[in-house]
Short mmCIF file of C-alpha atoms in Angstrom, two decimals:
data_model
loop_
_atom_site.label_atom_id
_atom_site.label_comp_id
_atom_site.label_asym_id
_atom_site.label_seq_id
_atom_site.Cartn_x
_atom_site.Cartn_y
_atom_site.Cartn_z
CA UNK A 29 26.34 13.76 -26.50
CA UNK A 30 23.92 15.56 -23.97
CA UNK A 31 25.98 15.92 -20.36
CA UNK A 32 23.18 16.52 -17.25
CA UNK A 33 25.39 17.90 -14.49
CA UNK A 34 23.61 18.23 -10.76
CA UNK A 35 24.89 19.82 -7.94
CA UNK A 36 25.88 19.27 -5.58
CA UNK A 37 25.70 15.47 -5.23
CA UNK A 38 25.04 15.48 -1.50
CA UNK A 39 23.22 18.19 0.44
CA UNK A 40 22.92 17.73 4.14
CA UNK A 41 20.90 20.36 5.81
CA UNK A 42 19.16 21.39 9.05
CA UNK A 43 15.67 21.64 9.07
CA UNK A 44 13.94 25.00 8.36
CA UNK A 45 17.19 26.10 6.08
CA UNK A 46 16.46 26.33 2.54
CA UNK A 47 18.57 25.25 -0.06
CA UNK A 48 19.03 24.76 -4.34
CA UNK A 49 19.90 22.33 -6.39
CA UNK A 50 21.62 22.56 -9.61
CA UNK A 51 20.78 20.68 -13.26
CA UNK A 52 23.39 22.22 -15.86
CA UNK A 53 22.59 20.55 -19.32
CA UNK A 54 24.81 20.74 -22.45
CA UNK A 55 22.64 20.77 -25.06
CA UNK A 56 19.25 22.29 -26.62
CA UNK A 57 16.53 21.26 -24.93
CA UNK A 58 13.16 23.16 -23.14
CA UNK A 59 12.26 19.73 -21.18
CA UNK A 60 13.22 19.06 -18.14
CA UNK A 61 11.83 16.79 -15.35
CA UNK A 62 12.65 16.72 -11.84
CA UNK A 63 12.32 13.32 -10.15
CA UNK A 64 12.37 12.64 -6.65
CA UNK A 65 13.38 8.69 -5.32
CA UNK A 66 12.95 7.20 -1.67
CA UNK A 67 15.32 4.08 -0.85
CA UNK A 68 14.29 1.23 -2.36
CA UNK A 69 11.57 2.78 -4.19
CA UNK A 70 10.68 3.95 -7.33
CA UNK A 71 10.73 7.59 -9.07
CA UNK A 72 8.33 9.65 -8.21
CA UNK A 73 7.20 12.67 -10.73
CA UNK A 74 7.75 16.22 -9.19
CA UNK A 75 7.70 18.52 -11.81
CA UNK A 76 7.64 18.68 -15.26
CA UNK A 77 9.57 22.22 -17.11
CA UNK A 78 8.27 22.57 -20.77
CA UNK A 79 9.42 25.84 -21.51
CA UNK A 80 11.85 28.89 -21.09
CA UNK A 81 11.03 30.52 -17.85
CA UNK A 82 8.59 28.00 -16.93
CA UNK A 83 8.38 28.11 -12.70
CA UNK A 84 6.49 25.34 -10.85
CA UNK A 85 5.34 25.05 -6.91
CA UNK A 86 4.37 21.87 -5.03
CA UNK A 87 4.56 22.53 -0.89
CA UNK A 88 8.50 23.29 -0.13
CA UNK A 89 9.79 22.73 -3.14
CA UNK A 90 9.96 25.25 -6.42
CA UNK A 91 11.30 24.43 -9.53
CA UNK A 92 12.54 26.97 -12.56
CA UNK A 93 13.64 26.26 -16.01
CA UNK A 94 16.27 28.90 -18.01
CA UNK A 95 16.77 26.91 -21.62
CA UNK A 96 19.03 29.94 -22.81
CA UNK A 97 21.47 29.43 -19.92
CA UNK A 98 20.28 25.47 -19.61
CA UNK A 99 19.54 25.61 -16.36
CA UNK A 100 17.25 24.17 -14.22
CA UNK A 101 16.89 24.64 -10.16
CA UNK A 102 15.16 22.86 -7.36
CA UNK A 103 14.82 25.51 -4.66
CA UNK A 104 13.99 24.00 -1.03
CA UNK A 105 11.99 26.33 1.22
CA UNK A 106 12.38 25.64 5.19
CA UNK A 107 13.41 22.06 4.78
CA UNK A 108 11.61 19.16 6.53
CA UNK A 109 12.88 15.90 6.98
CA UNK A 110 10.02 14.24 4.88
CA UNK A 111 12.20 15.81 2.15
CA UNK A 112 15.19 13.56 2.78
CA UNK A 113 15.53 11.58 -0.88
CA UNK A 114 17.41 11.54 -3.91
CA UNK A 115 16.21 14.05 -6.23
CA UNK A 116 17.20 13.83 -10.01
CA UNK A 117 16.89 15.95 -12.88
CA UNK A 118 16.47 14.97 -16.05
CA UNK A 119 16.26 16.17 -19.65
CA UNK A 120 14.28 14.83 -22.66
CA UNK A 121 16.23 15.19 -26.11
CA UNK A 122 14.07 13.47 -28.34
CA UNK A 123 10.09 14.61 -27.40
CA UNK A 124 9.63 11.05 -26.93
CA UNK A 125 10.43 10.84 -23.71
CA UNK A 126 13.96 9.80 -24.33
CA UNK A 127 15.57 10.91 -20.74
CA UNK A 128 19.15 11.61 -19.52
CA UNK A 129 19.34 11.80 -15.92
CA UNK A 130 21.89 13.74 -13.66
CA UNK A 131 23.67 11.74 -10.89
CA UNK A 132 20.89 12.77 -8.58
CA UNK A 133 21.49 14.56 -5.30
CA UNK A 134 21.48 12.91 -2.13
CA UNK A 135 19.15 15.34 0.48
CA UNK A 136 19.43 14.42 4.05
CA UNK A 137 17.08 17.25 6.36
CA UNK A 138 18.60 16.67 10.04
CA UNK A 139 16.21 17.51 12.67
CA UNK B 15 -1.56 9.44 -15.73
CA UNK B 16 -0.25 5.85 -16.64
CA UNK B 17 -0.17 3.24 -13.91
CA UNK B 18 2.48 0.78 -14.69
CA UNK B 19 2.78 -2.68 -12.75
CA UNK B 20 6.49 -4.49 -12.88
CA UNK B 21 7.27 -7.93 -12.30
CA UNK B 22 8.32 -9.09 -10.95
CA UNK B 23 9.43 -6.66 -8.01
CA UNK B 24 13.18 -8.33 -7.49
CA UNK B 25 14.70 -11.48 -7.59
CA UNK B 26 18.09 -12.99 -6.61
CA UNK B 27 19.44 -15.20 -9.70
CA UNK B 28 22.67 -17.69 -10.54
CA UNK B 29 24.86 -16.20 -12.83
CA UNK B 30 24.68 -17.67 -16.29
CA UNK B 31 21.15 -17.71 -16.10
CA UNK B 32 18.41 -15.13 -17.77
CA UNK B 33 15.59 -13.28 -16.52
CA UNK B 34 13.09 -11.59 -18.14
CA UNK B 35 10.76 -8.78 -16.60
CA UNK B 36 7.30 -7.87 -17.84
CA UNK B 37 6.06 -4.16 -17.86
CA UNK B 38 2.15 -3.75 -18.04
CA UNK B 39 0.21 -0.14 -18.59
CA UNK B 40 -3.20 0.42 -17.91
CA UNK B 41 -3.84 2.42 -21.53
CA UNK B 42 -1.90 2.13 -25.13
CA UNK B 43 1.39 4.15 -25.04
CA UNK B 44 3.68 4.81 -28.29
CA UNK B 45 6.70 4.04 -26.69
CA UNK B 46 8.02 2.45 -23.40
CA UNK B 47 10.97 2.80 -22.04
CA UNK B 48 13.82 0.37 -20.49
CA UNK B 49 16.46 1.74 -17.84
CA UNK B 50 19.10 0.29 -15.44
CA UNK B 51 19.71 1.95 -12.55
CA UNK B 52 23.15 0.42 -10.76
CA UNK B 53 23.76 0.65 -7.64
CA UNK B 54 24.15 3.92 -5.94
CA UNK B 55 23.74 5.00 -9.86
CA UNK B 56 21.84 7.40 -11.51
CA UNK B 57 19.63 5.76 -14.50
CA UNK B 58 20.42 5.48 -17.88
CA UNK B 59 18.47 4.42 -20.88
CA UNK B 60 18.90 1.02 -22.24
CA UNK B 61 16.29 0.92 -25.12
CA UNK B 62 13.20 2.15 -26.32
CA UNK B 63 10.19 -0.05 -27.95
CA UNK B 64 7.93 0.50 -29.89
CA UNK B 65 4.85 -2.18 -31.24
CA UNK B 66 5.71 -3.44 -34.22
CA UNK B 67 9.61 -2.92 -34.87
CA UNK B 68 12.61 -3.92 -33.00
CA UNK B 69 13.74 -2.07 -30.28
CA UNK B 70 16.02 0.77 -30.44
CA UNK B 71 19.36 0.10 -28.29
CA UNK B 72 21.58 3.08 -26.74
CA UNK B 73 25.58 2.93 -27.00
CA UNK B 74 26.58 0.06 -24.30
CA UNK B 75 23.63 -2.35 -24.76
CA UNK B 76 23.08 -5.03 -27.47
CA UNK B 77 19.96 -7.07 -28.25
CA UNK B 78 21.45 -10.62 -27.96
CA UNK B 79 22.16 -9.42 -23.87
CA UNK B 80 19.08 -7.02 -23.41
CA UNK B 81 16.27 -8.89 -25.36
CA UNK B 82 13.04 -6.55 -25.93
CA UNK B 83 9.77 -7.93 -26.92
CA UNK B 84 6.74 -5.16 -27.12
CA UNK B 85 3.88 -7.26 -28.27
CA UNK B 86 1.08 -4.69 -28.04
CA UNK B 87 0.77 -0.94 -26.99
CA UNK B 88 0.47 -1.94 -23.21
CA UNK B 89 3.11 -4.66 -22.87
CA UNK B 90 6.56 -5.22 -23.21
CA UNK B 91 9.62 -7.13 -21.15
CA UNK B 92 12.85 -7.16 -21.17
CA UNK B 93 15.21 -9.95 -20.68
CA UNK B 94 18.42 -9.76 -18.92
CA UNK B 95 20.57 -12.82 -20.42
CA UNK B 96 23.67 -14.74 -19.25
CA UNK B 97 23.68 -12.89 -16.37
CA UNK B 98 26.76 -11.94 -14.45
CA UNK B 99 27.21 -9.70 -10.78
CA UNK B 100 27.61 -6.58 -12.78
CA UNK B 101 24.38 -7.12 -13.88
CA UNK B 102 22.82 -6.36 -10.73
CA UNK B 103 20.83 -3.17 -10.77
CA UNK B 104 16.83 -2.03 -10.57
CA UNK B 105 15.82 -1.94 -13.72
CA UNK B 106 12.79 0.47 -14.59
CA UNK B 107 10.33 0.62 -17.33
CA UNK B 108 8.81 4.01 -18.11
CA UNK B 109 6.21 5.30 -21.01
CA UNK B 110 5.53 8.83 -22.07
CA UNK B 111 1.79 10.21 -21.22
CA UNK B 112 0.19 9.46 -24.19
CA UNK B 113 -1.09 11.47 -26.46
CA UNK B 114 -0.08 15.19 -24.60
CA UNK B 115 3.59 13.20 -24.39
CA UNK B 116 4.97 15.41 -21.66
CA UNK B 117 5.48 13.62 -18.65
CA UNK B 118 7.17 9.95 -18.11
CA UNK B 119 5.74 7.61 -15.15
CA UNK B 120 8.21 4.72 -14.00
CA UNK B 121 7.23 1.37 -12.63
CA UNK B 122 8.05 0.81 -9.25
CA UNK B 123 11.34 -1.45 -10.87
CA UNK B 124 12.48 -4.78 -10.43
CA UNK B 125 15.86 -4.93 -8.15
CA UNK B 126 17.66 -7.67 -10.02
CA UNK B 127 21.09 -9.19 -7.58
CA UNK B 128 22.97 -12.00 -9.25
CA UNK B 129 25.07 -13.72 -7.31
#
């Protein structure tokens, strides 16, 4: 059974500091999404990983991909409070979209 | 990308009773996607469905408590039956991008509380 394992679960952090999050998975996969979720709201598509090494950008945030160590990371350049969310990783086992999610990690960016 | 309309957004319901949610795409997917996301939870995968066939449950959820109709390749809803307080949770559809099949979209979820 595939294990996703983020952390940590709660990141509190002063603005301008940057951070990483981790998404450990247990077993074979080179597809990994990050997700990020406002209160209330939905999930919002960050980034999508589709192969070893793979390394995507959007603003402050960078996401990487290692499938030999199964590893992914959300790295947070000079945080902003706008970034305060849950952010979850998730892996796809089956190509079809079949998604297990990590607990998710709580970001709070105090001003 | 898929735009994907949920309904309906929440609703507060007697235990006992059922409610079903509808899940609409604006092009023909393969596959969507039911999840439950409890409170303070992270989400986890109740079924998939596909047109045509019955749905395909995970370990936890059965068909006569999670009904699943998918009609056509832009439709499908999910009923939530004799419903009890544990049952309170968003729950989210999702489809794959179809035909490249390498991102998932969500709905924006329907926030279920039974009281």
């Amino acid at each position: 059974e595939l294990k996703v394992e983020q952390n940590p679960l709660f990141l509190s952090m002063q603005e301008g500091k940057n951070y990483t999050i981790y998404c450990n998975y247990s077993t074979t996969s080179d597809r990994l999404y990050w997700y990020r979720q406002d209160p209330g709201k939905s999930l919002e598509s960050l980034f999508v990983l589709l192969s070893n090494g793979a390394v995507k950008q959007e603003g402050r945030l960078m996401a990487s991909l290692d499938t030999k160590a199964r590893l992914s990371t959300l790295h947070i350049t000079a945080a902003v409070h706008d970034l305060s969310a849950t952010y979850f990783c998730a892996v796809d086992i089956r190509y079809g979209n079949k998604l297990v999610f990590g607990a998710g990690t709580i970001l709070r960016v105090k001003s | 990308s898929a735009v994907i309309s949920q309904k309906p957004s929440r609703d507060i319901c007697q235990r006992g009773t059922s409610l079903t949610i509808q899940c609409q795409v604006d092009s023909q997917v393969t596959m969507m996607f039911w999840y439950r996301q409890q409170p303070g939870q992270s989400l986890t995968l109740i079924a998939t469905a596909n047109q045509g066939s019955e749905a395909t449950y995970e370990s936890g959820f059965v068909i006569d408590k999670f009904p699943i109709s998918r009609p056509n390749l832009t439709f499908s809803t999910l009923t939530v039956s004799n419903m009890s307080p544990e049952d309170s949770s968003i729950y989210l559809c999702s489809v794959e991008d179809w035909p490249t099949n390498t991102e998932a979209f969500f709905g924006q979820g329907t926030r279920l509380t039974v009281v």
